[in-house]
CSV table of C-alpha atoms in Angstrom, one decimal:
chain,number,residue,atom,x,y,z
A,1,GLY,CA,-32.7,14.4,-0.6
A,2,GLN,CA,-33.5,17.2,1.9
A,3,ASN,CA,-31.4,17.6,4.9
A,4,ILE,CA,-31.0,19.7,8.0
A,5,ASP,CA,-27.7,19.6,10.0
A,6,GLN,CA,-27.2,21.0,13.4
A,7,PRO,CA,-24.9,19.8,16.2
A,8,THR,CA,-26.3,17.1,18.6
A,9,GLU,CA,-25.3,18.7,21.7
A,10,MET,CA,-23.5,21.9,23.0
A,11,THR,CA,-22.4,23.0,26.4
A,12,ALA,CA,-22.0,26.7,27.6
A,13,THR,CA,-21.5,28.7,30.7
A,14,GLU,CA,-24.1,30.9,32.4
A,15,GLY,CA,-23.6,34.5,31.4
A,16,ALA,CA,-21.6,33.5,28.3
A,17,ILE,CA,-22.6,33.7,24.4
A,18,VAL,CA,-23.2,30.6,22.3
A,19,GLN,CA,-23.8,30.1,18.7
A,20,ILE,CA,-25.8,27.1,17.4
A,21,ASN,CA,-25.3,26.6,13.6
A,22,CYS,CA,-27.7,25.0,11.0
A,23,THR,CA,-26.9,24.2,7.6
A,24,TYR,CA,-29.6,23.0,5.1
A,25,GLN,CA,-30.0,21.4,1.7
A,26,THR,CA,-33.6,21.7,0.6
A,27,SER,CA,-35.7,21.9,-2.6
A,28,GLY,CA,-36.5,25.5,-2.6
A,29,PHE,CA,-36.5,27.9,0.4
A,30,ASN,CA,-39.4,29.9,1.9
A,31,GLY,CA,-38.0,30.6,5.2
A,32,LEU,CA,-36.0,29.2,8.3
A,33,PHE,CA,-37.3,28.9,11.8
A,34,TRP,CA,-35.5,28.4,15.2
A,35,TYR,CA,-37.5,26.9,18.0
A,36,GLN,CA,-36.8,26.3,21.7
A,37,GLN,CA,-38.1,23.1,23.1
A,38,HIS,CA,-37.9,22.2,26.9
A,39,ALA,CA,-38.3,18.6,27.9
A,40,GLY,CA,-41.9,17.5,27.7
A,41,GLU,CA,-43.1,20.7,26.1
A,42,ALA,CA,-44.0,21.7,22.6
A,43,PRO,CA,-41.5,23.8,20.6
A,44,THR,CA,-41.7,27.6,21.2
A,45,PHE,CA,-41.2,30.0,18.2
A,46,LEU,CA,-38.0,32.1,18.6
A,47,SER,CA,-37.2,33.4,15.2
A,48,TYR,CA,-38.1,33.4,11.5
A,49,ASN,CA,-35.7,34.5,8.7
A,50,VAL,CA,-36.4,34.7,5.1
A,51,LEU,CA,-34.0,37.3,3.8
A,52,ASP,CA,-30.2,37.3,4.4
A,53,GLY,CA,-28.9,39.0,7.5
A,54,LEU,CA,-29.3,39.2,11.2
A,55,GLU,CA,-32.5,39.4,13.1
A,56,GLU,CA,-32.2,40.5,16.8
A,57,LYS,CA,-34.7,39.8,19.4
A,58,GLY,CA,-33.5,40.6,22.9
A,59,ARG,CA,-30.9,38.0,24.0
A,60,PHE,CA,-31.6,35.9,21.0
A,61,SER,CA,-30.4,36.7,17.3
A,62,SER,CA,-30.8,34.6,14.3
A,63,PHE,CA,-28.7,34.9,11.0
A,64,LEU,CA,-29.3,33.6,7.6
A,65,SER,CA,-27.3,33.3,4.4
A,66,ARG,CA,-29.3,31.7,1.6
A,67,SER,CA,-26.4,31.5,-0.7
A,68,LYS,CA,-24.6,29.3,1.7
A,69,GLY,CA,-27.5,27.4,3.0
A,70,TYR,CA,-26.5,28.4,6.5
A,71,SER,CA,-28.1,30.0,9.7
A,72,TYR,CA,-27.2,30.4,13.2
A,73,LEU,CA,-29.0,31.2,16.5
A,74,LEU,CA,-27.0,33.4,18.9
A,75,LEU,CA,-27.9,33.4,22.6
A,76,LYS,CA,-26.3,35.9,24.7
A,77,GLU,CA,-26.1,36.4,28.6
A,78,LEU,CA,-27.0,32.8,28.9
A,79,GLN,CA,-29.3,31.8,31.7
A,80,MET,CA,-29.9,28.4,33.3
A,81,LYS,CA,-33.5,28.4,31.9
A,82,ASP,CA,-31.9,28.6,28.4
A,83,SER,CA,-31.1,24.8,28.9
A,84,ALA,CA,-33.2,23.2,26.2
A,85,SER,CA,-33.2,21.9,22.6
A,86,TYR,CA,-33.0,24.3,19.9
A,87,LEU,CA,-34.6,23.2,16.5
A,88,CYS,CA,-33.9,24.6,13.1
A,89,ALA,CA,-36.6,24.1,10.3
A,90,VAL,CA,-36.9,25.2,6.8
A,91,ILE,CA,-40.0,25.5,4.7
A,92,ASP,CA,-39.1,24.1,1.2
A,93,SER,CA,-40.7,25.0,-2.1
A,94,ASN,CA,-43.7,22.7,-1.6
A,95,TYR,CA,-44.4,24.5,1.6
A,96,GLN,CA,-43.3,21.5,3.5
A,97,LEU,CA,-41.5,22.0,6.9
A,98,ILE,CA,-38.1,20.2,7.1
A,99,TRP,CA,-36.9,19.8,10.7
A,100,GLY,CA,-33.6,19.3,12.0
A,101,ALA,CA,-33.1,16.9,14.9
A,102,GLY,CA,-32.4,19.7,17.3
A,103,THR,CA,-29.4,20.7,19.3
A,104,LYS,CA,-29.4,20.1,23.1
A,105,LEU,CA,-27.8,23.0,24.9
A,106,ILE,CA,-26.5,22.5,28.4
A,107,ILE,CA,-25.9,25.5,30.5
A,108,LYS,CA,-23.4,25.1,33.4
A,109,PRO,CA,-23.0,27.5,36.4
B,1,GLY,CA,-48.6,38.2,21.5
B,2,ALA,CA,-49.6,34.8,20.1
B,3,VAL,CA,-50.9,34.8,16.7
B,4,VAL,CA,-52.0,31.1,16.6
B,5,SER,CA,-54.0,29.9,19.5
B,6,GLN,CA,-54.3,26.1,19.9
B,7,HIS,CA,-56.4,24.3,22.4
B,8,PRO,CA,-56.3,22.3,24.6
B,9,SER,CA,-52.7,22.3,25.6
B,10,ARG,CA,-53.1,19.0,27.4
B,11,VAL,CA,-55.7,16.3,27.2
B,12,ILE,CA,-56.0,12.9,28.8
B,13,CYS,CA,-58.6,10.4,27.5
B,14,LYS,CA,-59.7,6.9,27.6
B,15,SER,CA,-59.0,4.5,24.9
B,16,GLY,CA,-61.7,4.5,22.2
B,17,THR,CA,-62.8,8.1,22.8
B,18,SER,CA,-62.5,10.9,20.4
B,19,VAL,CA,-60.5,14.2,21.1
B,20,LYS,CA,-60.8,17.5,19.2
B,21,ILE,CA,-57.9,19.9,18.8
B,22,GLU,CA,-58.6,23.5,17.8
B,23,CYS,CA,-56.2,25.8,16.0
B,24,ARG,CA,-57.1,29.5,15.5
B,25,SER,CA,-55.3,32.4,13.8
B,26,LEU,CA,-55.9,35.2,15.9
B,27,ASP,CA,-55.2,38.3,13.9
B,28,PHE,CA,-54.8,37.0,10.4
B,29,GLN,CA,-56.9,34.9,7.9
B,30,ALA,CA,-55.2,31.6,7.2
B,31,THR,CA,-56.2,30.0,4.0
B,32,THR,CA,-53.8,27.1,4.8
B,33,MET,CA,-53.1,25.4,8.0
B,34,PHE,CA,-50.9,22.5,8.9
B,35,TRP,CA,-51.0,19.8,11.4
B,36,TYR,CA,-48.0,18.0,12.9
B,37,ARG,CA,-47.2,15.3,15.2
B,38,GLN,CA,-44.1,14.9,17.2
B,39,PHE,CA,-42.9,11.7,18.5
B,40,PRO,CA,-40.4,11.7,21.5
B,41,LYS,CA,-36.9,13.0,20.6
B,42,GLN,CA,-37.9,13.3,17.0
B,43,SER,CA,-38.5,16.1,14.7
B,44,LEU,CA,-42.1,17.2,13.8
B,45,MET,CA,-43.7,15.2,11.2
B,46,LEU,CA,-46.3,16.9,8.9
B,47,MET,CA,-49.5,14.9,9.0
B,48,ALA,CA,-51.8,16.9,6.7
B,49,THR,CA,-52.4,20.4,5.0
B,50,SER,CA,-55.7,21.8,5.6
B,51,ASN,CA,-57.1,24.3,3.1
B,52,GLU,CA,-60.1,26.4,3.9
B,53,GLY,CA,-63.3,25.1,2.1
B,54,SER,CA,-61.7,22.0,0.8
B,55,LYS,CA,-60.5,18.6,1.8
B,56,ALA,CA,-57.4,18.1,3.7
B,57,THR,CA,-54.4,16.7,2.0
B,58,TYR,CA,-52.9,13.8,4.0
B,59,GLU,CA,-49.3,12.7,4.0
B,60,GLN,CA,-48.4,9.2,3.1
B,61,GLY,CA,-49.1,6.8,5.9
B,62,VAL,CA,-51.6,9.1,7.8
B,63,GLU,CA,-55.1,7.6,8.1
B,64,LYS,CA,-57.6,10.2,7.0
B,65,ASP,CA,-60.5,8.4,8.6
B,66,LYS,CA,-58.8,8.4,12.1
B,67,PHE,CA,-57.4,12.1,12.0
B,68,LEU,CA,-60.3,14.1,10.7
B,69,ILE,CA,-59.4,17.7,9.7
B,70,ASN,CA,-62.0,20.4,9.3
B,71,HIS,CA,-61.1,23.9,8.0
B,72,ALA,CA,-64.5,25.6,7.9
B,73,SER,CA,-63.4,29.2,8.2
B,74,LEU,CA,-60.3,31.3,7.6
B,75,THR,CA,-59.5,31.4,11.3
B,76,LEU,CA,-60.3,28.0,12.3
B,77,SER,CA,-59.0,24.4,11.7
B,78,THR,CA,-59.7,21.4,14.0
B,79,LEU,CA,-58.1,18.0,14.1
B,80,THR,CA,-60.2,15.3,15.6
B,81,VAL,CA,-58.4,12.0,16.7
B,82,THR,CA,-61.2,9.4,16.5
B,83,SER,CA,-61.3,6.2,18.6
B,84,ALA,CA,-58.0,7.1,20.1
B,85,HIS,CA,-55.6,4.3,21.3
B,86,PRO,CA,-52.5,4.7,23.4
B,87,GLU,CA,-50.3,4.7,20.3
B,88,ASP,CA,-51.9,8.0,19.3
B,89,SER,CA,-50.4,9.5,22.5
B,90,SER,CA,-48.2,12.3,21.2
B,91,PHE,CA,-47.6,16.2,20.7
B,92,TYR,CA,-49.9,17.6,18.0
B,93,ILE,CA,-49.1,21.0,16.7
B,94,CYS,CA,-50.6,23.1,14.2
B,95,SER,CA,-49.4,26.1,12.1
B,96,ALA,CA,-51.2,28.7,10.0
B,97,SER,CA,-49.9,30.3,6.8
B,98,GLY,CA,-50.0,34.2,6.9
B,99,GLY,CA,-48.5,35.3,3.7
B,100,GLU,CA,-44.9,34.3,3.5
B,101,LYS,CA,-44.8,33.5,7.2
B,102,LEU,CA,-45.8,30.3,9.1
B,103,PHE,CA,-47.0,30.8,12.6
B,104,PHE,CA,-47.2,27.9,15.1
B,105,GLY,CA,-49.5,27.0,17.9
B,106,SER,CA,-48.2,25.9,21.3
B,107,GLY,CA,-48.9,22.4,20.8
B,108,THR,CA,-51.3,19.9,22.5
B,109,GLN,CA,-50.1,16.9,24.5
B,110,LEU,CA,-52.4,13.9,24.1
B,111,SER,CA,-52.3,11.0,26.4
B,112,VAL,CA,-54.6,8.0,25.7
B,113,LEU,CA,-55.0,5.6,28.7
């Protein structure tokens, strides 16, 4: 079967760095997405990785290793507004989007 | 800037009415668009795949007569929720295929009273 695993919840301190991991087992791979979702809102696109390596975009970076079926989202200089759920999603060979259940990130002052 | 525009962002309607949601690719042509639905605290669920100029392909369990999809041009797909009922209240999100990448709209929160 197809599966996306990410931690259910994480807690970090304002100003610190946090890494949210995502592992996947899917039938084929056409890219991996990270989304941020605040309660009551639709997911907001953060990053897209299709090749191995690190993609940096401001305070957020995303890493992919296709051979390991692994990705992480790195958030630096955490702000209170970063408190949200972070969703990992993979496009499989049939162009189906397989979603993880999301990681709830709690930022403490 | 946003490459996929989805409207409206929020809509409230009475039970029995129909609601149309638009998904536009702003700076690329999208031969394929996808429509998803998200239930609270759950992942997005693919409803249907919309191909320009042909009928949409619906996922198992999705009523094609209730969720009408039209993809009349390479930049526009619409989802119409017909005779909406309170159980249709949900987030609806579209995405458009631009080469290898998939770009998502900002979502539509539908509330049926």
